[in-house]
CSV table of N, CA, C and O in Angstrom, one decimal:
chain,number,residue,atom,x,y,z
G,1,UNK,N,63.4,128.8,93.3
G,1,UNK,CA,62.7,128.3,92.0
G,1,UNK,C,61.2,128.4,92.2
G,1,UNK,O,60.7,127.9,93.2
G,2,UNK,N,60.5,129.1,91.3
G,2,UNK,CA,59.1,129.2,91.4
G,2,UNK,C,58.4,127.9,90.9
G,2,UNK,O,59.0,127.0,90.4
G,3,UNK,N,57.1,127.9,91.1
G,3,UNK,CA,56.3,126.7,90.6
G,3,UNK,C,55.6,126.9,89.3
G,3,UNK,O,55.0,126.0,88.8
G,4,UNK,N,55.7,128.1,88.7
G,4,UNK,CA,55.1,128.4,87.4
G,4,UNK,C,55.5,127.3,86.4
G,4,UNK,O,54.6,126.9,85.6
G,5,UNK,N,56.7,126.9,86.4
G,5,UNK,CA,57.2,126.0,85.4
G,5,UNK,C,56.5,124.6,85.5
G,5,UNK,O,56.3,123.9,84.6
G,6,UNK,N,56.0,124.3,86.7
G,6,UNK,CA,55.2,123.0,86.9
G,6,UNK,C,54.0,123.0,86.0
G,6,UNK,O,53.6,121.9,85.5
G,7,UNK,N,53.3,124.1,85.8
G,7,UNK,CA,52.1,124.2,85.0
G,7,UNK,C,52.4,123.9,83.6
G,7,UNK,O,51.5,123.6,82.8
G,8,UNK,N,53.6,124.1,83.1
G,8,UNK,CA,54.0,123.9,81.7
G,8,UNK,C,54.3,122.5,81.4
G,8,UNK,O,54.5,122.2,80.2
G,9,UNK,N,54.4,121.6,82.4
G,9,UNK,CA,54.8,120.3,82.1
G,9,UNK,C,53.6,119.4,81.8
G,9,UNK,O,52.6,119.6,82.3
G,10,UNK,N,53.8,118.4,80.9
G,10,UNK,CA,52.8,117.5,80.6
G,10,UNK,C,52.4,116.6,81.7
G,10,UNK,O,51.3,116.0,81.8
G,11,UNK,N,53.4,116.4,82.7
G,11,UNK,CA,53.2,115.4,83.7
G,11,UNK,C,52.3,115.9,84.9
G,11,UNK,O,51.8,115.2,85.7
G,12,UNK,N,52.1,117.2,85.0
G,12,UNK,CA,51.4,117.8,86.1
G,12,UNK,C,50.2,118.6,85.7
G,12,UNK,O,50.1,119.1,84.6
G,13,UNK,N,49.3,118.8,86.6
G,13,UNK,CA,48.2,119.7,86.5
G,13,UNK,C,47.8,120.3,87.8
G,13,UNK,O,47.9,119.7,88.8
G,14,UNK,N,47.6,121.6,87.8
G,14,UNK,CA,47.3,122.3,89.0
G,14,UNK,C,45.9,122.1,89.5
G,14,UNK,O,44.9,122.3,88.8
G,15,UNK,N,45.8,121.5,90.6
G,15,UNK,CA,44.4,121.2,91.2
G,15,UNK,C,44.5,121.5,92.7
G,15,UNK,O,43.6,121.2,93.4
G,16,UNK,N,45.6,122.1,93.2
G,16,UNK,CA,45.8,122.4,94.5
G,16,UNK,C,45.6,121.3,95.5
G,16,UNK,O,44.5,121.1,96.0
G,17,UNK,N,46.6,120.4,95.7
G,17,UNK,CA,47.9,120.6,95.2
G,17,UNK,C,48.1,120.1,93.7
G,17,UNK,O,47.1,119.5,93.2
G,18,UNK,N,49.3,120.3,93.2
G,18,UNK,CA,49.5,119.7,91.9
G,18,UNK,C,49.3,118.2,91.9
G,18,UNK,O,49.6,117.6,92.9
G,19,UNK,N,48.8,117.7,90.8
G,19,UNK,CA,48.5,116.3,90.7
G,19,UNK,C,49.2,115.8,89.4
G,19,UNK,O,49.5,116.6,88.5
G,20,UNK,N,49.3,114.5,89.3
G,20,UNK,CA,49.8,113.9,88.1
G,20,UNK,C,48.7,113.9,87.1
G,20,UNK,O,47.6,113.5,87.4
G,21,UNK,N,49.1,114.2,85.9
G,21,UNK,CA,48.2,114.1,84.7
G,21,UNK,C,48.2,112.6,84.3
G,21,UNK,O,49.0,111.8,84.8
G,22,UNK,N,47.4,112.3,83.3
G,22,UNK,CA,47.4,111.0,82.8
G,22,UNK,C,48.8,110.6,82.2
G,22,UNK,O,49.3,109.5,82.4
G,23,UNK,N,49.4,111.6,81.6
G,23,UNK,CA,50.7,111.5,81.0
G,23,UNK,C,51.7,111.3,82.2
G,23,UNK,O,52.6,110.4,82.1
G,24,UNK,N,51.6,112.0,83.3
G,24,UNK,CA,52.5,111.8,84.4
G,24,UNK,C,52.4,110.4,85.0
G,24,UNK,O,53.4,109.8,85.4
G,25,UNK,N,51.2,109.9,85.2
G,25,UNK,CA,51.0,108.6,85.7
G,25,UNK,C,51.7,107.6,84.8
G,25,UNK,O,52.3,106.6,85.3
G,26,UNK,N,51.5,107.7,83.5
G,26,UNK,CA,52.1,106.8,82.5
G,26,UNK,C,53.6,106.9,82.6
G,26,UNK,O,54.3,105.8,82.7
G,27,UNK,N,54.2,108.1,82.7
G,27,UNK,CA,55.7,108.2,82.7
G,27,UNK,C,56.2,107.6,84.0
G,27,UNK,O,57.3,107.0,84.0
G,28,UNK,N,55.5,107.8,85.1
G,28,UNK,CA,55.9,107.3,86.4
G,28,UNK,C,56.1,105.8,86.3
G,28,UNK,O,57.1,105.2,86.8
G,29,UNK,N,55.1,105.1,85.7
G,29,UNK,CA,55.1,103.6,85.6
G,29,UNK,C,56.1,103.2,84.6
G,29,UNK,O,56.9,102.3,84.8
G,30,UNK,N,56.1,103.8,83.4
G,30,UNK,CA,56.9,103.3,82.3
G,30,UNK,C,58.4,103.5,82.5
G,30,UNK,O,59.2,102.7,82.1
G,31,UNK,N,58.7,104.6,83.2
G,31,UNK,CA,60.1,104.9,83.5
G,31,UNK,C,60.7,104.1,84.6
G,31,UNK,O,61.9,104.0,84.8
G,32,UNK,N,59.8,103.5,85.4
G,32,UNK,CA,60.2,102.8,86.6
G,32,UNK,C,60.4,103.7,87.8
G,32,UNK,O,61.0,103.4,88.8
G,33,UNK,N,60.0,105.0,87.6
G,33,UNK,CA,60.2,106.0,88.6
G,33,UNK,C,59.5,105.6,89.9
G,33,UNK,O,60.1,105.9,91.0
G,34,UNK,N,58.4,105.0,89.9
G,34,UNK,CA,57.7,104.6,91.1
G,34,UNK,C,58.5,103.5,91.9
G,34,UNK,O,58.7,103.6,93.1
G,35,UNK,N,59.1,102.6,91.1
G,35,UNK,CA,59.9,101.6,91.8
G,35,UNK,C,61.2,102.2,92.3
G,35,UNK,O,61.7,101.8,93.4
G,36,UNK,N,61.8,103.1,91.6
G,36,UNK,CA,63.0,103.8,92.0
G,36,UNK,C,62.7,104.6,93.3
G,36,UNK,O,63.6,104.5,94.3
G,37,UNK,N,61.6,105.3,93.4
G,37,UNK,CA,61.3,106.0,94.6
G,37,UNK,C,61.1,105.0,95.8
G,37,UNK,O,61.7,105.2,96.9
G,38,UNK,N,60.4,103.9,95.5
G,38,UNK,CA,60.2,102.9,96.6
G,38,UNK,C,61.5,102.3,97.1
G,38,UNK,O,61.7,102.2,98.3
G,39,UNK,N,62.4,102.0,96.2
G,39,UNK,CA,63.7,101.4,96.5
G,39,UNK,C,64.6,102.4,97.2
G,39,UNK,O,65.5,101.9,98.0
G,40,UNK,N,64.4,103.7,97.1
G,40,UNK,CA,65.3,104.7,97.7
G,40,UNK,C,64.6,105.5,98.7
G,40,UNK,O,65.0,106.6,99.0
G,41,UNK,N,63.5,105.0,99.3
G,41,UNK,CA,62.7,105.7,100.2
G,41,UNK,C,63.4,106.3,101.4
G,41,UNK,O,63.3,107.5,101.7
G,42,UNK,N,64.3,105.6,102.0
G,42,UNK,CA,65.0,106.1,103.2
G,42,UNK,C,65.9,107.3,102.8
G,42,UNK,O,65.9,108.3,103.5
G,43,UNK,N,66.6,107.1,101.7
G,43,UNK,CA,67.5,108.2,101.2
G,43,UNK,C,66.6,109.5,100.9
G,43,UNK,O,67.0,110.6,101.3
G,44,UNK,N,65.5,109.3,100.2
G,44,UNK,CA,64.7,110.4,99.8
G,44,UNK,C,64.0,111.1,101.0
G,44,UNK,O,64.0,112.3,101.1
G,45,UNK,N,63.5,110.3,102.0
G,45,UNK,CA,62.9,110.9,103.2
G,45,UNK,C,64.0,111.6,104.0
G,45,UNK,O,63.7,112.7,104.5
G,46,UNK,N,65.2,111.1,104.0
G,46,UNK,CA,66.3,111.9,104.7
G,46,UNK,C,66.5,113.2,104.1
G,46,UNK,O,66.7,114.2,104.8
G,47,UNK,N,66.5,113.3,102.7
G,47,UNK,CA,66.6,114.6,102.1
G,47,UNK,C,65.5,115.6,102.4
G,47,UNK,O,65.7,116.7,102.8
G,48,UNK,N,64.3,115.1,102.4
G,48,UNK,CA,63.1,115.9,102.7
G,48,UNK,C,63.2,116.4,104.2
G,48,UNK,O,62.9,117.6,104.5
G,49,UNK,N,63.6,115.5,105.1
G,49,UNK,CA,63.6,115.9,106.5
G,49,UNK,C,64.8,116.7,106.9
G,49,UNK,O,64.9,117.2,108.0
G,50,UNK,N,65.8,117.0,106.0
G,50,UNK,CA,66.9,117.8,106.3
G,50,UNK,C,66.5,119.3,106.5
G,50,UNK,O,67.1,120.0,107.3
G,51,UNK,N,65.4,119.7,105.8
G,51,UNK,CA,65.0,121.1,105.9
G,51,UNK,C,63.8,121.2,106.9
G,51,UNK,O,63.3,120.2,107.4
G,52,UNK,N,63.4,122.4,107.2
G,52,UNK,CA,62.2,122.5,108.0
G,52,UNK,C,61.0,122.5,107.1
G,52,UNK,O,60.8,123.3,106.2
G,53,UNK,N,60.2,121.5,107.3
G,53,UNK,CA,59.0,121.2,106.4
G,53,UNK,C,57.8,121.2,107.3
G,53,UNK,O,57.3,120.2,107.8
G,54,UNK,N,57.2,122.4,107.5
G,54,UNK,CA,56.0,122.5,108.3
G,54,UNK,C,54.7,122.5,107.6
G,54,UNK,O,53.7,122.4,108.2
G,55,UNK,N,54.8,122.6,106.3
G,55,UNK,CA,53.6,122.6,105.4
G,55,UNK,C,53.7,121.6,104.3
G,55,UNK,O,54.8,121.3,103.9
G,56,UNK,N,52.6,121.2,103.7
G,56,UNK,CA,52.6,120.3,102.6
G,56,UNK,C,53.4,121.0,101.4
G,56,UNK,O,54.1,120.3,100.6
G,57,UNK,N,53.3,122.3,101.3
G,57,UNK,CA,54.1,123.0,100.2
G,57,UNK,C,55.6,122.8,100.4
G,57,UNK,O,56.3,122.5,99.5
G,58,UNK,N,56.0,122.9,101.7
G,58,UNK,CA,57.4,122.6,102.0
G,58,UNK,C,57.8,121.2,101.6
G,58,UNK,O,58.9,121.0,101.1
G,59,UNK,N,57.0,120.2,101.9
G,59,UNK,CA,57.2,118.8,101.6
G,59,UNK,C,57.3,118.7,100.1
G,59,UNK,O,58.2,118.0,99.6
G,60,UNK,N,56.4,119.3,99.3
G,60,UNK,CA,56.5,119.3,97.9
G,60,UNK,C,57.8,119.8,97.3
G,60,UNK,O,58.4,119.2,96.5
G,61,UNK,N,58.3,120.9,97.9
G,61,UNK,CA,59.5,121.5,97.4
G,61,UNK,C,60.7,120.6,97.8
G,61,UNK,O,61.6,120.4,97.1
G,62,UNK,N,60.6,120.0,99.0
G,62,UNK,CA,61.6,119.0,99.5
G,62,UNK,C,61.7,117.8,98.6
G,62,UNK,O,62.7,117.2,98.4
G,63,UNK,N,60.5,117.3,98.2
G,63,UNK,CA,60.4,116.1,97.3
G,63,UNK,C,61.1,116.4,96.0
G,63,UNK,O,61.8,115.6,95.4
G,64,UNK,N,60.9,117.6,95.4
G,64,UNK,CA,61.5,118.0,94.2
G,64,UNK,C,63.0,118.0,94.3
G,64,UNK,O,63.8,117.5,93.5
G,65,UNK,N,63.5,118.6,95.4
G,65,UNK,CA,64.9,118.6,95.7
G,65,UNK,C,65.5,117.2,95.9
G,65,UNK,O,66.6,116.9,95.4
G,66,UNK,N,64.7,116.3,96.6
G,66,UNK,CA,65.2,115.0,96.9
G,66,UNK,C,65.4,114.2,95.6
G,66,UNK,O,66.3,113.4,95.5
G,67,UNK,N,64.4,114.3,94.7
G,67,UNK,CA,64.6,113.6,93.4
G,67,UNK,C,65.8,114.1,92.6
G,67,UNK,O,66.6,113.3,92.1
G,68,UNK,N,66.1,115.4,92.7
G,68,UNK,CA,67.3,115.9,92.1
G,68,UNK,C,68.5,115.4,92.7
G,68,UNK,O,69.5,115.0,92.0
G,69,UNK,N,68.5,115.3,94.0
G,69,UNK,CA,69.7,114.7,94.7
G,69,UNK,C,69.8,113.2,94.4
G,69,UNK,O,70.9,112.7,94.2
G,70,UNK,N,68.7,112.5,94.2
G,70,UNK,CA,68.8,111.1,93.9
G,70,UNK,C,69.4,110.9,92.5
G,70,UNK,O,70.2,110.0,92.3
G,71,UNK,N,69.1,111.8,91.6
G,71,UNK,CA,69.6,111.7,90.2
G,71,UNK,C,71.1,112.0,90.2
G,71,UNK,O,71.9,111.5,89.3
G,72,UNK,N,71.6,112.7,91.2
G,72,UNK,CA,73.0,113.1,91.3
G,72,UNK,C,73.8,112.1,92.2
G,72,UNK,O,75.0,112.2,92.3
G,73,UNK,N,73.1,111.3,92.9
G,73,UNK,CA,73.8,110.4,94.0
G,73,UNK,C,74.7,109.4,93.3
G,73,UNK,O,74.4,108.9,92.2
G,74,UNK,N,75.7,109.1,94.0
G,74,UNK,CA,76.6,108.0,93.6
G,74,UNK,C,76.0,106.7,93.7
G,74,UNK,O,75.1,106.5,94.5
G,75,UNK,N,76.5,105.7,93.0
G,75,UNK,CA,76.0,104.4,93.2
G,75,UNK,C,74.9,104.0,92.2
G,75,UNK,O,74.4,102.9,92.3
G,76,UNK,N,74.6,104.8,91.2
G,76,UNK,CA,73.6,104.5,90.2
G,76,UNK,C,72.2,104.3,90.7
G,76,UNK,O,71.5,103.5,90.1
G,77,UNK,N,71.8,104.9,91.8
G,77,UNK,CA,70.5,104.7,92.3
G,77,UNK,C,69.3,105.0,91.3
G,77,UNK,O,68.3,104.3,91.5
G,78,UNK,N,69.5,105.9,90.4
G,78,UNK,CA,68.5,106.2,89.5
G,78,UNK,C,68.8,105.9,88.0
G,78,UNK,O,68.2,106.5,87.1
G,79,UNK,N,69.9,105.1,87.8
G,79,UNK,CA,70.3,104.9,86.4
G,79,UNK,C,69.3,104.4,85.5
G,79,UNK,O,69.2,104.8,84.3
G,80,UNK,N,68.4,103.4,86.0
G,80,UNK,CA,67.4,102.9,85.1
G,80,UNK,C,66.5,104.0,84.6
G,80,UNK,O,66.1,104.0,83.4
G,81,UNK,N,66.1,104.9,85.5
G,81,UNK,CA,65.2,106.0,85.1
G,81,UNK,C,65.9,106.9,84.2
G,81,UNK,O,65.3,107.4,83.2
G,82,UNK,N,67.2,107.2,84.5
G,82,UNK,CA,67.9,108.1,83.6
G,82,UNK,C,68.1,107.6,82.2
G,82,UNK,O,68.0,108.3,81.2
G,83,UNK,N,68.3,106.2,82.1
G,83,UNK,CA,68.4,105.6,80.8
G,83,UNK,C,67.0,105.7,80.1
G,83,UNK,O,67.0,105.9,78.8
G,84,UNK,N,65.9,105.6,80.8
G,84,UNK,CA,64.6,105.8,80.2
G,84,UNK,C,64.5,107.2,79.6
G,84,UNK,O,64.1,107.4,78.5
G,85,UNK,N,64.8,108.2,80.4
G,85,UNK,CA,64.7,109.6,80.0
G,85,UNK,C,65.6,109.8,78.8
G,85,UNK,O,65.2,110.5,77.8
G,86,UNK,N,66.8,109.3,78.8
G,86,UNK,CA,67.7,109.5,77.6
G,86,UNK,C,67.1,108.9,76.3
G,86,UNK,O,67.3,109.4,75.3
G,87,UNK,N,66.4,107.7,76.5
G,87,UNK,CA,66.0,107.0,75.3
G,87,UNK,C,64.5,107.3,74.8
G,87,UNK,O,64.2,107.0,73.7
G,88,UNK,N,63.7,107.9,75.7
G,88,UNK,CA,62.3,108.1,75.4
G,88,UNK,C,62.2,109.2,74.3
G,88,UNK,O,63.0,110.2,74.4
G,89,UNK,N,61.3,109.1,73.3
G,89,UNK,CA,61.2,110.2,72.4
G,89,UNK,C,60.6,111.4,73.0
G,89,UNK,O,60.0,111.4,74.1
G,90,UNK,N,60.7,112.5,72.3
G,90,UNK,CA,60.2,113.8,72.9
G,90,UNK,C,58.7,113.9,72.9
G,90,UNK,O,58.1,114.8,73.5
G,91,UNK,N,58.0,113.0,72.1
G,91,UNK,CA,56.6,113.0,72.1
G,91,UNK,C,56.1,111.6,72.4
G,91,UNK,O,56.7,110.6,71.8
G,92,UNK,N,55.1,111.4,73.2
G,92,UNK,CA,54.5,110.1,73.5
G,92,UNK,C,53.0,110.3,73.3
G,92,UNK,O,52.4,111.3,73.4
G,93,UNK,N,52.4,109.1,73.1
G,93,UNK,CA,50.9,109.1,73.0
G,93,UNK,C,50.4,108.2,74.1
G,93,UNK,O,50.8,107.1,74.3
G,94,UNK,N,49.5,108.8,74.9
G,94,UNK,CA,48.9,108.1,76.0
G,94,UNK,C,47.4,108.1,75.8
G,94,UNK,O,46.8,109.2,75.7
G,95,UNK,N,46.8,106.9,75.6
G,95,UNK,CA,45.3,106.8,75.4
G,95,UNK,C,44.8,107.8,74.3
G,95,UNK,O,43.8,108.4,74.5
G,96,UNK,N,45.6,107.8,73.2
G,96,UNK,CA,45.1,108.6,72.0
G,96,UNK,C,45.5,110.1,72.1
G,96,UNK,O,45.3,110.8,71.1
G,97,UNK,N,46.1,110.5,73.2
G,97,UNK,CA,46.5,111.9,73.3
G,97,UNK,C,48.0,112.0,73.2
G,97,UNK,O,48.7,111.3,73.9
G,98,UNK,N,48.5,112.9,72.3
G,98,UNK,CA,49.9,113.1,72.2
G,98,UNK,C,50.4,114.2,73.2
G,98,UNK,O,49.8,115.2,73.3
G,99,UNK,N,51.6,113.9,73.8
G,99,UNK,CA,52.2,114.8,74.8
G,99,UNK,C,53.6,115.0,74.4
G,99,UNK,O,54.3,114.1,74.0
G,100,UNK,N,54.0,116.3,74.5
G,100,UNK,CA,55.4,116.6,74.3
G,100,UNK,C,56.0,116.5,75.7
G,100,UNK,O,55.5,117.1,76.7
G,101,UNK,N,57.1,115.8,75.9
G,101,UNK,CA,57.7,115.6,77.2
G,101,UNK,C,59.1,116.0,77.3
G,101,UNK,O,59.8,116.0,76.3
G,102,UNK,N,59.6,116.2,78.5
G,102,UNK,CA,61.0,116.5,78.8
G,102,UNK,C,61.4,115.7,80.0
G,102,UNK,O,60.6,115.0,80.6
G,103,UNK,N,62.7,115.7,80.3
G,103,UNK,CA,63.2,115.0,81.4
G,103,UNK,C,62.5,115.4,82.7
G,103,UNK,O,62.3,114.7,83.6
G,104,UNK,N,62.2,116.7,82.8
G,104,UNK,CA,61.5,117.2,84.0
G,104,UNK,C,60.2,116.6,84.2
G,104,UNK,O,59.7,116.5,85.4
G,105,UNK,N,59.5,116.2,83.2
G,105,UNK,CA,58.2,115.5,83.4
G,105,UNK,C,58.3,114.2,84.2
G,105,UNK,O,57.5,113.9,85.1
G,106,UNK,N,59.4,113.5,83.9
G,106,UNK,CA,59.6,112.2,84.7
G,106,UNK,C,60.0,112.6,86.1
G,106,UNK,O,59.5,112.0,87.1
G,107,UNK,N,60.9,113.5,86.3
G,107,UNK,CA,61.4,113.9,87.6
G,107,UNK,C,60.2,114.5,88.5
G,107,UNK,O,60.1,114.1,89.6
G,108,UNK,N,59.3,115.3,87.9
G,108,UNK,CA,58.2,115.8,88.6
G,108,UNK,C,57.2,114.7,89.0
G,108,UNK,O,56.7,114.7,90.1
G,109,UNK,N,57.0,113.8,88.0
G,109,UNK,CA,56.1,112.6,88.3
G,109,UNK,C,56.7,111.9,89.6
G,109,UNK,O,55.9,111.5,90.5
G,110,UNK,N,58.0,111.6,89.6
G,110,UNK,CA,58.5,111.0,90.8
G,110,UNK,C,58.4,111.8,92.0
G,110,UNK,O,58.1,111.3,93.1
G,111,UNK,N,58.6,113.1,91.9
G,111,UNK,CA,58.5,114.0,93.1
G,111,UNK,C,57.1,114.0,93.7
G,111,UNK,O,56.9,114.0,94.9
G,112,UNK,N,56.1,114.1,92.8
G,112,UNK,CA,54.7,114.1,93.3
G,112,UNK,C,54.3,112.7,93.9
G,112,UNK,O,53.6,112.7,94.9
G,113,UNK,N,54.8,111.7,93.4
G,113,UNK,CA,54.6,110.3,94.0
G,113,UNK,C,55.3,110.3,95.3
G,113,UNK,O,54.6,109.8,96.3
G,114,UNK,N,56.5,110.8,95.5
G,114,UNK,CA,57.2,110.8,96.7
G,114,UNK,C,56.5,111.7,97.7
G,114,UNK,O,56.3,111.3,98.9
G,115,UNK,N,56.1,112.9,97.3
G,115,UNK,CA,55.3,113.8,98.2
G,115,UNK,C,54.1,113.2,98.8
G,115,UNK,O,53.9,113.2,100.0
G,116,UNK,N,53.3,112.6,97.9
G,116,UNK,CA,52.1,111.9,98.4
G,116,UNK,C,52.3,110.8,99.3
G,116,UNK,O,51.6,110.6,100.3
G,117,UNK,N,53.4,110.0,99.1
G,117,UNK,CA,53.7,108.9,99.9
G,117,UNK,C,54.2,109.4,101.3
G,117,UNK,O,53.7,108.9,102.3
G,118,UNK,N,55.0,110.4,101.3
G,118,UNK,CA,55.6,111.0,102.5
G,118,UNK,C,54.4,111.6,103.4
G,118,UNK,O,54.3,111.3,104.6
G,119,UNK,N,53.6,112.4,102.7
G,119,UNK,CA,52.5,113.1,103.5
G,119,UNK,C,51.5,112.0,104.0
G,119,UNK,O,51.1,112.2,105.2
G,120,UNK,N,51.2,111.0,103.3
G,120,UNK,CA,50.3,110.0,103.7
G,120,UNK,C,50.9,109.3,105.0
G,120,UNK,O,50.2,109.0,105.9
G,121,UNK,N,52.2,108.9,104.9
G,121,UNK,CA,52.8,108.2,106.0
G,121,UNK,C,52.9,109.1,107.2
G,121,UNK,O,52.6,108.6,108.4
G,122,UNK,N,53.3,110.3,107.1
G,122,UNK,CA,53.4,111.2,108.2
G,122,UNK,C,52.1,111.6,108.8
G,122,UNK,O,52.0,111.7,110.0
G,123,UNK,N,51.0,111.7,108.0
G,123,UNK,CA,49.7,112.0,108.6
G,123,UNK,C,49.2,110.7,109.3
G,123,UNK,O,48.6,110.9,110.4
G,124,UNK,N,49.5,109.6,108.8
G,124,UNK,CA,49.1,108.3,109.5
G,124,UNK,C,49.8,108.2,110.9
G,124,UNK,O,49.2,107.9,111.9
G,125,UNK,N,51.1,108.6,110.9
G,125,UNK,CA,51.9,108.5,112.1
G,125,UNK,C,51.3,109.5,113.1
G,125,UNK,O,51.2,109.2,114.3
G,126,UNK,N,51.0,110.7,112.6
G,126,UNK,CA,50.5,111.8,113.5
G,126,UNK,C,49.1,111.4,114.1
G,126,UNK,O,48.8,111.6,115.2
G,127,UNK,N,48.3,110.7,113.3
G,127,UNK,CA,46.9,110.3,113.7
G,127,UNK,C,47.0,109.2,114.8
G,127,UNK,O,46.2,109.1,115.6
G,128,UNK,N,48.1,108.4,114.7
G,128,UNK,CA,48.3,107.3,115.6
G,128,UNK,C,48.9,107.7,117.0
G,128,UNK,O,48.9,106.9,117.9
G,129,UNK,N,49.3,108.9,117.1
G,129,UNK,CA,49.9,109.4,118.4
G,129,UNK,C,48.8,109.7,119.4
G,129,UNK,O,47.7,110.1,119.2
């Protein structure tokens, strides 16, 4: 799967690396995606670490995969976020700007949050060695 589709989402903006847009930050908070990632950190890190991730790009791809796995996991780990996605309208307004959103906007917001948390922790661990 290529990354071109990431540029088309309201939640992300390419700044090398991709970052969350104002809309993405809003969706992450409003959907509870940040809390969901925090609550499932061990599961998500396990998915990221299953592959060989030698670069931040690899971690980003692993984080996207991990969020997909979380949404499919048994036990309702992401049910609150899935309910938000199901019920949110296709257009939202954030600070006076209207955005067209899809379910992928919420998932990408969560993945970038996870990526940044994972990289920050792993860099801190490496610096402490």
